[in-house]
Amino acid sequence: MKISNYELYKVTPRWLFLKIETDNGIVGWGEPVIEGRADTVNAAVKELMDYLINKDPLRIEDHWNMMYRSGFYRGGPILMSAIAGIDQALWDIKGKYYNAPIYQLIGGAARDSIRVYSWIGGDRPSDVGQAARNVVDLGFTAVKMNGTEELQYIDSYKKIDETVERIAAVREAVGNDIGIGIDFHGRVHKPMAKILAKELEPYRPMFIEEPVLPENNEALRDIANHTHIPIATGERMFSRWDFKTILSDGYVDIIQPDLSHAGGITEVKKIASMAEAYDVALAPHCPLGPIALAACLQVDATSHNAFIQEQSLGIHYNKENDILDYVKDRSVFDYKDGYVKIPQGPGLGIEINEEYVKEKAKEGHNWKNPIWRHKDGSIAEW
Ligand SMILES: [Mg+2]
């Protein structure tokens, strides 16, 4: 079997899908995208696919090493997202070739289902109490929300108070048994992150996420020493080599590699195992589409330390299209009592509605994240 061709489809709301074809008719799907730079990743995928045409798609480990190590310059969001989408598609092909779900080929299942959480509140959280109640009524047992809007290095206690009030409203609305993940989104700098983490403790968050930007990960030490709330990070880290220092430093409790950014199934499985050796939990980042989510579930199935999965159904970005729009069998992501079953079909376990993908690719998209500025005109972290 040889890789014969590929197609890229840029589809709403902000995704990029890759279809890799083989000479025996099996096709595989991947989702190589970094949010806001779909065209850049598209170009990177094309450059990498030049090497893969006419190659055996089953030699995934070799292709991964070729894509990663044969580039003298490597790593980072663009190249690792391109590798990630190609890797997902190659695993989809391999699963279909052996007529097995991917998890069967990487060790077999360690679980039958995984807990999922739902986003509430959008970019600038408000009315989150009612929003949280609504998703809990749908069966979710955990929610995640942005904690704050933009914050200066040293900002006002008024903004701290507003954040605390929002989290208090959510806790009040859902009761003590619902997990609340609070995403600082890298918007908070170390001085305010310490204050915020301390003030949020009475509401018993499930975790705080990206309390500081990943380029400031050494600040996690100070934050971890200030709070007992579990600290999560990793959506902007892209390989084993990016994760090794935070794991060995020991100030992180949950890692959140993204299956579409951190080198795909091959790499995230390895990152998950590294984390397990440090007693660190896995919660793959996934505000993306159905292919990325399907890839997450295959890794979750085989990773003992996976405890919850992000998913984007109803997320504030998914206005024009949502994850179920592009799959033929919408029951594949059927959430029940806050859990989703690991898909059992071959490969990624989903069937893409190619006609609809092609139709939507004619429109494409030009999604970019907003540019925020502080009151004084300086750029704020979004
Ligand atoms: Mg996040």
mmCIF file of C-alpha atoms and ligand atoms in Angstrom:
data_model
loop_
_atom_site.group_PDB
_atom_site.id
_atom_site.type_symbol
_atom_site.label_atom_id
_atom_site.label_comp_id
_atom_site.label_asym_id
_atom_site.label_seq_id
_atom_site.Cartn_x
_atom_site.Cartn_y
_atom_site.Cartn_z
ATOM 1 C CA MET A 1 0.000 0.000 0.000
ATOM 2 C CA LYS A 2 1.248 3.468 -0.924
ATOM 3 C CA ILE A 3 0.165 7.009 -0.180
ATOM 4 C CA SER A 4 -1.170 8.260 -3.513
ATOM 5 C CA ASN A 5 -2.717 11.681 -2.929
ATOM 6 C CA TYR A 6 -4.061 14.132 -0.372
ATOM 7 C CA GLU A 7 -6.553 16.994 -0.093
ATOM 8 C CA LEU A 8 -6.858 19.848 2.411
ATOM 9 C CA TYR A 9 -10.205 21.402 3.313
ATOM 10 C CA LYS A 10 -10.529 24.655 5.253
ATOM 11 C CA VAL A 11 -13.964 24.562 6.875
ATOM 12 C CA THR A 12 -15.980 26.633 9.320
ATOM 13 C CA PRO A 13 -15.895 27.459 12.128
ATOM 14 C CA ARG A 14 -12.057 27.616 12.111
ATOM 15 C CA TRP A 15 -10.762 24.179 11.171
ATOM 16 C CA LEU A 16 -8.560 22.513 8.542
ATOM 17 C CA PHE A 17 -9.144 18.897 7.543
ATOM 18 C CA LEU A 18 -6.678 16.674 5.707
ATOM 19 C CA LYS A 19 -7.617 13.574 3.696
ATOM 20 C CA ILE A 20 -4.766 11.222 2.773
ATOM 21 C CA GLU A 21 -5.518 8.704 0.016
ATOM 22 C CA THR A 22 -3.819 5.375 -0.726
ATOM 23 C CA ASP A 23 -3.520 3.281 -3.865
ATOM 24 C CA ASN A 24 -5.739 0.552 -2.392
ATOM 25 C CA GLY A 25 -8.655 2.900 -1.734
ATOM 26 C CA ILE A 26 -8.277 3.391 2.026
ATOM 27 C CA VAL A 27 -8.382 7.028 3.052
ATOM 28 C CA GLY A 28 -7.463 8.605 6.393
ATOM 29 C CA TRP A 29 -8.493 11.903 7.938
ATOM 30 C CA GLY A 30 -6.543 14.332 10.078
ATOM 31 C CA GLU A 31 -7.039 17.813 11.495
ATOM 32 C CA PRO A 32 -3.804 19.780 11.122
ATOM 33 C CA VAL A 33 -4.584 23.269 12.342
ATOM 34 C CA ILE A 34 -3.483 25.926 14.749
ATOM 35 C CA GLU A 35 -6.289 28.298 15.586
ATOM 36 C CA GLY A 36 -5.929 31.495 13.582
ATOM 37 C CA ARG A 37 -3.140 30.213 11.305
ATOM 38 C CA ALA A 38 -4.949 27.625 9.160
ATOM 39 C CA ASP A 39 -3.291 28.795 5.926
ATOM 40 C CA THR A 40 0.191 28.667 7.445
ATOM 41 C CA VAL A 41 -0.320 25.086 8.653
ATOM 42 C CA ASN A 42 -1.846 24.241 5.267
ATOM 43 C CA ALA A 43 1.445 25.298 3.608
ATOM 44 C CA ALA A 44 3.469 23.259 6.117
ATOM 45 C CA VAL A 45 1.354 20.150 5.451
ATOM 46 C CA LYS A 46 1.969 20.520 1.713
ATOM 47 C CA GLU A 47 5.727 20.730 2.223
ATOM 48 C CA LEU A 48 5.693 17.599 4.404
ATOM 49 C CA MET A 49 3.385 15.619 2.135
ATOM 50 C CA ASP A 50 5.930 15.989 -0.697
ATOM 51 C CA TYR A 51 8.048 13.467 1.226
ATOM 52 C CA LEU A 52 5.206 11.035 1.862
ATOM 53 C CA ILE A 53 3.726 10.484 -1.593
ATOM 54 C CA ASN A 54 4.441 6.910 -2.763
ATOM 55 C CA LYS A 55 5.523 5.854 0.752
ATOM 56 C CA ASP A 56 3.982 3.022 2.825
ATOM 57 C CA PRO A 57 1.442 4.715 5.162
ATOM 58 C CA LEU A 58 1.855 2.011 7.821
ATOM 59 C CA ARG A 59 5.408 3.068 8.767
ATOM 60 C CA ILE A 60 4.107 5.836 11.020
ATOM 61 C CA GLU A 61 6.974 5.949 13.508
ATOM 62 C CA ASP A 62 9.464 6.329 10.676
ATOM 63 C CA HIS A 63 7.369 9.009 8.956
ATOM 64 C CA TRP A 64 7.041 10.879 12.256
ATOM 65 C CA ASN A 65 10.784 10.848 12.768
ATOM 66 C CA MET A 66 11.381 11.862 9.170
ATOM 67 C CA MET A 67 8.969 14.798 9.477
ATOM 68 C CA TYR A 68 10.395 15.871 12.843
ATOM 69 C CA ARG A 69 14.076 15.002 12.748
ATOM 70 C CA SER A 70 14.819 15.529 9.057
ATOM 71 C CA GLY A 71 13.806 19.150 9.372
ATOM 72 C CA PHE A 72 16.914 20.868 10.722
ATOM 73 C CA TYR A 73 14.572 23.454 12.283
ATOM 74 C CA ARG A 74 11.788 21.743 14.192
ATOM 75 C CA GLY A 75 9.069 22.026 16.784
ATOM 76 C CA GLY A 76 6.678 24.903 17.433
ATOM 77 C CA PRO A 77 2.965 25.282 16.734
ATOM 78 C CA ILE A 78 3.014 25.347 12.922
ATOM 79 C CA LEU A 79 5.287 22.405 12.148
ATOM 80 C CA MET A 80 3.997 20.243 15.017
ATOM 81 C CA SER A 81 0.359 20.879 14.032
ATOM 82 C CA ALA A 82 1.167 19.891 10.451
ATOM 83 C CA ILE A 83 2.834 16.693 11.708
ATOM 84 C CA ALA A 84 -0.125 16.117 14.057
ATOM 85 C CA GLY A 85 -2.753 16.155 11.313
ATOM 86 C CA ILE A 86 -0.688 13.925 9.026
ATOM 87 C CA ASP A 87 -0.046 11.518 11.924
ATOM 88 C CA GLN A 88 -3.784 11.312 12.721
ATOM 89 C CA ALA A 89 -4.585 10.534 9.083
ATOM 90 C CA LEU A 90 -1.886 7.838 8.917
ATOM 91 C CA TRP A 91 -3.259 6.210 12.085
ATOM 92 C CA ASP A 92 -6.775 6.367 10.589
ATOM 93 C CA ILE A 93 -5.450 4.531 7.520
ATOM 94 C CA LYS A 94 -3.637 1.953 9.655
ATOM 95 C CA GLY A 95 -6.751 1.260 11.724
ATOM 96 C CA LYS A 96 -8.870 0.831 8.626
ATOM 97 C CA TYR A 97 -6.197 -1.414 7.056
ATOM 98 C CA TYR A 98 -6.268 -3.733 10.083
ATOM 99 C CA ASN A 99 -10.009 -3.197 10.626
ATOM 100 C CA ALA A 100 -9.402 -2.106 14.221
ATOM 101 C CA PRO A 101 -9.857 1.054 16.242
ATOM 102 C CA ILE A 102 -6.518 2.799 16.752
ATOM 103 C CA TYR A 103 -6.541 2.115 20.498
ATOM 104 C CA GLN A 104 -6.313 -1.615 19.750
ATOM 105 C CA LEU A 105 -3.057 -0.973 17.889
ATOM 106 C CA ILE A 106 -1.451 1.078 20.673
ATOM 107 C CA GLY A 107 -1.963 -1.289 23.566
ATOM 108 C CA GLY A 108 -5.701 -1.838 23.849
ATOM 109 C CA ALA A 109 -8.224 -0.051 26.001
ATOM 110 C CA ALA A 110 -7.539 0.885 29.619
ATOM 111 C CA ARG A 111 -11.101 2.280 29.869
ATOM 112 C CA ASP A 112 -14.432 2.063 28.045
ATOM 113 C CA SER A 113 -15.427 5.697 28.269
ATOM 114 C CA ILE A 114 -14.091 9.009 29.517
ATOM 115 C CA ARG A 115 -15.587 11.935 31.379
ATOM 116 C CA VAL A 116 -16.041 15.060 29.260
ATOM 117 C CA TYR A 117 -16.501 18.682 30.197
ATOM 118 C CA SER A 118 -18.431 21.450 28.545
ATOM 119 C CA TRP A 119 -17.393 25.042 27.985
ATOM 120 C CA ILE A 120 -19.482 27.850 29.417
ATOM 121 C CA GLY A 121 -19.303 31.608 29.272
ATOM 122 C CA GLY A 122 -17.267 32.447 26.162
ATOM 123 C CA ASP A 123 -14.364 34.869 25.870
ATOM 124 C CA ARG A 124 -15.739 37.412 28.305
ATOM 125 C CA PRO A 125 -17.597 35.347 30.861
ATOM 126 C CA SER A 126 -20.957 36.587 32.142
ATOM 127 C CA ASP A 127 -24.192 34.904 33.220
ATOM 128 C CA VAL A 128 -22.120 31.809 33.841
ATOM 129 C CA GLY A 129 -24.261 30.548 36.713
ATOM 130 C CA GLN A 130 -27.243 29.879 34.444
ATOM 131 C CA ALA A 131 -24.985 28.578 31.656
ATOM 132 C CA ALA A 132 -23.406 26.088 34.061
ATOM 133 C CA ARG A 133 -26.817 24.942 35.268
ATOM 134 C CA ASN A 134 -27.908 24.380 31.670
ATOM 135 C CA VAL A 135 -25.002 22.057 30.807
ATOM 136 C CA VAL A 136 -25.324 20.190 34.095
ATOM 137 C CA ASP A 137 -28.982 19.637 33.198
ATOM 138 C CA LEU A 138 -27.710 18.059 29.952
ATOM 139 C CA GLY A 139 -25.781 15.521 32.051
ATOM 140 C CA PHE A 140 -22.288 17.053 32.186
ATOM 141 C CA THR A 141 -20.511 16.636 35.521
ATOM 142 C CA ALA A 142 -17.809 19.213 34.790
ATOM 143 C CA VAL A 143 -17.582 22.618 33.143
ATOM 144 C CA LYS A 144 -14.768 24.901 32.072
ATOM 145 C CA MET A 145 -14.794 28.648 31.770
ATOM 146 C CA ASN A 146 -12.470 31.554 31.215
ATOM 147 C CA GLY A 147 -11.623 33.032 34.596
ATOM 148 C CA THR A 148 -10.901 36.601 33.655
ATOM 149 C CA GLU A 149 -10.861 39.152 30.921
ATOM 150 C CA GLU A 150 -7.562 40.916 30.192
ATOM 151 C CA LEU A 151 -5.443 41.635 33.260
ATOM 152 C CA GLN A 152 -2.427 43.916 33.623
ATOM 153 C CA TYR A 153 0.769 42.657 35.302
ATOM 154 C CA ILE A 154 -0.513 44.410 38.402
ATOM 155 C CA ASP A 155 -4.226 45.056 38.142
ATOM 156 C CA SER A 156 -7.105 46.014 40.424
ATOM 157 C CA TYR A 157 -8.744 43.967 43.147
ATOM 158 C CA LYS A 158 -12.039 44.937 41.491
ATOM 159 C CA LYS A 159 -11.206 42.564 38.628
ATOM 160 C CA ILE A 160 -10.235 39.871 41.128
ATOM 161 C CA ASP A 161 -13.544 40.385 42.912
ATOM 162 C CA GLU A 162 -15.478 40.128 39.641
ATOM 163 C CA THR A 163 -13.766 36.846 38.799
ATOM 164 C CA VAL A 164 -14.407 35.443 42.259
ATOM 165 C CA GLU A 165 -18.069 36.460 42.023
ATOM 166 C CA ARG A 166 -18.440 34.622 38.711
ATOM 167 C CA ILE A 167 -16.892 31.431 40.054
ATOM 168 C CA ALA A 168 -19.019 31.745 43.197
ATOM 169 C CA ALA A 169 -22.121 32.053 41.009
ATOM 170 C CA VAL A 170 -21.197 28.871 39.145
ATOM 171 C CA ARG A 171 -20.509 26.939 42.368
ATOM 172 C CA GLU A 172 -23.799 28.181 43.805
ATOM 173 C CA ALA A 173 -25.698 27.153 40.644
ATOM 174 C CA VAL A 174 -24.281 23.634 40.285
ATOM 175 C CA GLY A 175 -23.563 22.543 43.847
ATOM 176 C CA ASN A 176 -20.463 20.914 45.291
ATOM 177 C CA ASP A 177 -20.203 17.821 43.109
ATOM 178 C CA ILE A 178 -19.606 19.438 39.712
ATOM 179 C CA GLY A 179 -16.027 19.970 38.517
ATOM 180 C CA ILE A 180 -15.146 23.554 37.595
ATOM 181 C CA GLY A 181 -12.089 24.124 35.431
ATOM 182 C CA ILE A 182 -10.951 27.752 35.367
ATOM 183 C CA ASP A 183 -8.890 28.769 32.353
ATOM 184 C CA PHE A 184 -6.600 31.732 33.005
ATOM 185 C CA HIS A 185 -5.850 31.483 29.245
ATOM 186 C CA GLY A 186 -2.360 32.900 29.725
ATOM 187 C CA ARG A 187 -4.063 36.278 30.278
ATOM 188 C CA VAL A 188 -2.800 36.543 33.816
ATOM 189 C CA HIS A 189 0.737 37.477 34.771
ATOM 190 C CA LYS A 190 2.505 35.956 37.766
ATOM 191 C CA PRO A 191 1.700 38.651 40.372
ATOM 192 C CA MET A 192 -2.057 38.487 39.732
ATOM 193 C CA ALA A 193 -2.069 34.718 39.162
ATOM 194 C CA LYS A 194 -0.875 34.177 42.738
ATOM 195 C CA ILE A 195 -3.641 36.397 44.124
ATOM 196 C CA LEU A 196 -6.327 34.878 41.942
ATOM 197 C CA ALA A 197 -5.384 31.287 42.714
ATOM 198 C CA LYS A 198 -5.535 32.003 46.443
ATOM 199 C CA GLU A 199 -8.880 33.795 46.231
ATOM 200 C CA LEU A 200 -10.441 30.968 44.192
ATOM 201 C CA GLU A 201 -9.547 28.235 46.676
ATOM 202 C CA PRO A 202 -12.814 28.378 48.676
ATOM 203 C CA TYR A 203 -14.736 27.400 45.512
ATOM 204 C CA ARG A 204 -12.740 24.196 45.112
ATOM 205 C CA PRO A 205 -11.932 24.359 41.391
ATOM 206 C CA MET A 206 -11.104 21.111 39.595
ATOM 207 C CA PHE A 207 -8.049 22.941 38.220
ATOM 208 C CA ILE A 208 -6.698 26.289 37.103
ATOM 209 C CA GLU A 209 -5.420 26.233 33.535
ATOM 210 C CA GLU A 210 -2.498 28.141 32.009
ATOM 211 C CA PRO A 211 -2.177 30.287 35.144
ATOM 212 C CA VAL A 212 0.712 31.908 33.264
ATOM 213 C CA LEU A 213 1.878 31.734 29.658
ATOM 214 C CA PRO A 214 3.868 28.597 28.844
ATOM 215 C CA GLU A 215 6.917 30.749 28.068
ATOM 216 C CA ASN A 216 6.773 31.739 31.752
ATOM 217 C CA ASN A 217 6.422 28.175 33.036
ATOM 218 C CA GLU A 218 9.137 28.719 35.681
ATOM 219 C CA ALA A 219 6.539 30.920 37.441
ATOM 220 C CA LEU A 220 4.471 27.770 38.087
ATOM 221 C CA ARG A 221 6.782 27.083 41.017
ATOM 222 C CA ASP A 222 5.659 30.229 42.845
ATOM 223 C CA ILE A 223 2.004 29.644 41.995
ATOM 224 C CA ALA A 224 2.123 25.989 43.060
ATOM 225 C CA ASN A 225 3.684 27.087 46.339
ATOM 226 C CA HIS A 226 0.789 29.504 46.885
ATOM 227 C CA THR A 227 -2.165 27.214 46.262
ATOM 228 C CA HIS A 228 -3.343 23.639 46.589
ATOM 229 C CA ILE A 229 -5.581 23.914 43.486
ATOM 230 C CA PRO A 230 -4.340 21.497 40.791
ATOM 231 C CA ILE A 231 -2.447 23.324 38.050
ATOM 232 C CA ALA A 232 -3.060 22.420 34.403
ATOM 233 C CA THR A 233 -1.142 23.524 31.330
ATOM 234 C CA GLY A 234 0.153 22.281 27.997
ATOM 235 C CA GLU A 235 -2.103 23.318 25.108
ATOM 236 C CA ARG A 236 0.729 25.549 23.829
ATOM 237 C CA MET A 237 3.454 22.938 24.257
ATOM 238 C CA PHE A 238 4.215 20.754 21.283
ATOM 239 C CA SER A 239 6.464 17.771 22.000
ATOM 240 C CA ARG A 240 8.066 15.504 24.625
ATOM 241 C CA TRP A 241 10.943 17.957 24.720
ATOM 242 C CA ASP A 242 8.599 20.854 25.528
ATOM 243 C CA PHE A 243 7.004 18.886 28.389
ATOM 244 C CA LYS A 244 10.049 17.324 29.991
ATOM 245 C CA THR A 245 11.078 20.302 32.115
ATOM 246 C CA ILE A 246 7.665 20.997 33.646
ATOM 247 C CA LEU A 247 7.280 17.304 34.428
ATOM 248 C CA SER A 248 10.669 16.987 36.107
ATOM 249 C CA ASP A 249 10.225 20.331 37.943
ATOM 250 C CA GLY A 250 7.060 18.929 39.509
ATOM 251 C CA TYR A 251 4.830 22.014 39.672
ATOM 252 C CA VAL A 252 2.164 20.834 37.251
ATOM 253 C CA ASP A 253 -0.662 18.418 38.119
ATOM 254 C CA ILE A 254 -2.476 18.031 34.799
ATOM 255 C CA ILE A 255 -1.015 18.240 31.298
ATOM 256 C CA GLN A 256 -3.165 19.243 28.342
ATOM 257 C CA PRO A 257 -1.361 18.422 25.093
ATOM 258 C CA ASP A 258 -3.494 19.023 22.006
ATOM 259 C CA LEU A 259 -3.774 16.091 19.591
ATOM 260 C CA SER A 260 -3.796 18.529 16.660
ATOM 261 C CA HIS A 261 -0.842 20.596 17.886
ATOM 262 C CA ALA A 262 1.549 18.271 19.710
ATOM 263 C CA GLY A 263 2.606 15.908 16.931
ATOM 264 C CA GLY A 264 -0.582 13.804 16.852
ATOM 265 C CA ILE A 265 -1.407 10.415 18.307
ATOM 266 C CA THR A 266 2.168 9.108 18.117
ATOM 267 C CA GLU A 267 3.603 11.988 20.148
ATOM 268 C CA VAL A 268 0.787 12.616 22.639
ATOM 269 C CA LYS A 269 0.737 8.931 23.604
ATOM 270 C CA LYS A 270 4.417 9.296 24.530
ATOM 271 C CA ILE A 271 3.858 12.589 26.378
ATOM 272 C CA ALA A 272 1.018 10.924 28.323
ATOM 273 C CA SER A 273 3.305 8.082 29.388
ATOM 274 C CA MET A 274 6.017 10.525 30.475
ATOM 275 C CA ALA A 275 3.425 12.336 32.622
ATOM 276 C CA GLU A 276 2.201 9.058 34.128
ATOM 277 C CA ALA A 277 5.725 8.412 35.394
ATOM 278 C CA TYR A 278 5.508 11.708 37.343
ATOM 279 C CA ASP A 279 1.980 10.954 38.690
ATOM 280 C CA VAL A 280 0.612 13.771 36.523
ATOM 281 C CA ALA A 281 -2.870 13.526 35.014
ATOM 282 C CA LEU A 282 -3.757 13.860 31.322
ATOM 283 C CA ALA A 283 -6.629 15.972 29.979
ATOM 284 C CA PRO A 284 -6.089 16.488 26.244
ATOM 285 C CA HIS A 285 -6.912 19.973 24.965
ATOM 286 C CA CYS A 286 -9.592 19.893 22.259
ATOM 287 C CA PRO A 287 -11.616 22.977 21.339
ATOM 288 C CA LEU A 288 -11.336 21.785 17.716
ATOM 289 C CA GLY A 289 -13.300 19.550 15.357
ATOM 290 C CA PRO A 290 -14.475 15.938 15.202
ATOM 291 C CA ILE A 291 -11.222 14.461 13.873
ATOM 292 C CA ALA A 292 -9.151 16.021 16.650
ATOM 293 C CA LEU A 293 -11.676 14.810 19.234
ATOM 294 C CA ALA A 294 -11.684 11.287 17.803
ATOM 295 C CA ALA A 295 -7.873 11.252 17.997
ATOM 296 C CA CYS A 296 -8.041 12.363 21.654
ATOM 297 C CA LEU A 297 -10.407 9.540 22.539
ATOM 298 C CA GLN A 298 -8.054 6.923 21.046
ATOM 299 C CA VAL A 299 -5.221 8.188 23.267
ATOM 300 C CA ASP A 300 -7.518 8.550 26.293
ATOM 301 C CA ALA A 301 -8.558 4.919 25.840
ATOM 302 C CA THR A 302 -5.006 3.678 26.313
ATOM 303 C CA SER A 303 -3.677 6.207 28.851
ATOM 304 C CA HIS A 304 -4.163 5.275 32.494
ATOM 305 C CA ASN A 305 -3.653 8.893 33.620
ATOM 306 C CA ALA A 306 -6.345 10.386 31.328
ATOM 307 C CA PHE A 307 -9.147 11.643 33.592
ATOM 308 C CA ILE A 308 -11.245 14.033 31.539
ATOM 309 C CA GLN A 309 -11.565 15.154 27.917
ATOM 310 C CA GLU A 310 -12.252 18.632 26.565
ATOM 311 C CA GLN A 311 -14.698 18.767 23.653
ATOM 312 C CA SER A 312 -16.147 21.659 21.705
ATOM 313 C CA LEU A 313 -19.868 20.917 21.344
ATOM 314 C CA GLY A 314 -21.603 24.250 21.859
ATOM 315 C CA ILE A 315 -18.351 26.152 22.492
ATOM 316 C CA HIS A 316 -18.478 29.872 21.765
ATOM 317 C CA TYR A 317 -16.349 29.459 18.606
ATOM 318 C CA ASN A 318 -18.708 26.944 16.989
ATOM 319 C CA LYS A 319 -21.302 29.379 15.699
ATOM 320 C CA GLU A 320 -21.469 28.368 12.024
ATOM 321 C CA ASN A 321 -20.712 24.677 12.402
ATOM 322 C CA ASP A 322 -20.289 22.290 15.293
ATOM 323 C CA ILE A 323 -18.437 18.980 15.713
ATOM 324 C CA LEU A 324 -21.386 16.790 14.759
ATOM 325 C CA ASP A 325 -22.015 18.551 11.421
ATOM 326 C CA TYR A 326 -19.117 16.870 9.628
ATOM 327 C CA VAL A 327 -19.652 13.257 10.777
ATOM 328 C CA LYS A 328 -22.125 10.840 9.218
ATOM 329 C CA ASP A 329 -23.092 9.086 12.442
ATOM 330 C CA ARG A 330 -23.761 11.786 15.024
ATOM 331 C CA SER A 331 -24.226 9.173 17.768
ATOM 332 C CA VAL A 332 -20.453 8.538 17.791
ATOM 333 C CA PHE A 333 -20.016 11.441 20.215
ATOM 334 C CA ASP A 334 -23.135 10.650 22.222
ATOM 335 C CA TYR A 335 -22.496 12.077 25.693
ATOM 336 C CA LYS A 336 -24.320 10.244 28.488
ATOM 337 C CA ASP A 337 -24.185 11.241 32.153
ATOM 338 C CA GLY A 338 -21.103 13.349 31.459
ATOM 339 C CA TYR A 339 -19.162 10.571 29.720
ATOM 340 C CA VAL A 340 -18.456 9.637 26.105
ATOM 341 C CA LYS A 341 -17.821 6.065 24.991
ATOM 342 C CA ILE A 342 -14.580 5.318 23.156
ATOM 343 C CA PRO A 343 -15.572 4.913 19.450
ATOM 344 C CA GLN A 344 -15.385 1.322 18.269
ATOM 345 C CA GLY A 345 -15.155 1.744 14.495
ATOM 346 C CA PRO A 346 -11.900 1.130 12.575
ATOM 347 C CA GLY A 347 -9.239 3.828 12.604
ATOM 348 C CA LEU A 348 -10.390 6.996 14.323
ATOM 349 C CA GLY A 349 -13.848 5.454 14.638
ATOM 350 C CA ILE A 350 -15.668 8.238 12.817
ATOM 351 C CA GLU A 351 -16.960 8.531 9.281
ATOM 352 C CA ILE A 352 -16.484 11.969 7.761
ATOM 353 C CA ASN A 353 -19.288 13.396 5.636
ATOM 354 C CA GLU A 354 -17.019 14.209 2.727
ATOM 355 C CA GLU A 355 -19.718 15.790 0.575
ATOM 356 C CA TYR A 356 -20.502 18.288 3.308
ATOM 357 C CA VAL A 357 -16.802 18.949 3.951
ATOM 358 C CA LYS A 358 -16.302 19.730 0.246
ATOM 359 C CA GLU A 359 -19.334 21.988 0.179
ATOM 360 C CA LYS A 360 -18.162 23.958 3.237
ATOM 361 C CA ALA A 361 -14.563 24.122 1.961
ATOM 362 C CA LYS A 362 -15.825 26.212 -0.977
ATOM 363 C CA GLU A 363 -16.707 28.916 1.575
ATOM 364 C CA GLY A 364 -13.590 28.395 3.714
ATOM 365 C CA HIS A 365 -12.993 30.745 6.626
ATOM 366 C CA ASN A 366 -10.586 33.393 7.782
ATOM 367 C CA TRP A 367 -10.855 32.904 11.546
ATOM 368 C CA LYS A 368 -8.462 34.924 13.658
ATOM 369 C CA ASN A 369 -8.468 35.447 17.400
ATOM 370 C CA PRO A 370 -9.388 38.973 18.505
ATOM 371 C CA ILE A 371 -6.680 41.510 19.304
ATOM 372 C CA TRP A 372 -7.146 42.912 22.794
ATOM 373 C CA ARG A 373 -5.617 46.047 24.243
ATOM 374 C CA HIS A 374 -5.480 47.380 27.754
ATOM 375 C CA LYS A 375 -6.971 50.752 28.645
ATOM 376 C CA ASP A 376 -3.565 52.376 28.132
ATOM 377 C CA GLY A 377 -3.382 51.112 24.544
ATOM 378 C CA SER A 378 -0.854 48.327 25.149
ATOM 379 C CA ILE A 379 -1.456 44.850 23.791
ATOM 380 C CA ALA A 380 -3.223 42.477 26.161
ATOM 381 C CA GLU A 381 -3.010 38.697 26.111
ATOM 382 C CA TRP A 382 -6.143 37.142 24.639
HETATM 383 MG MG MG B 1 -6.992 26.813 27.650
#
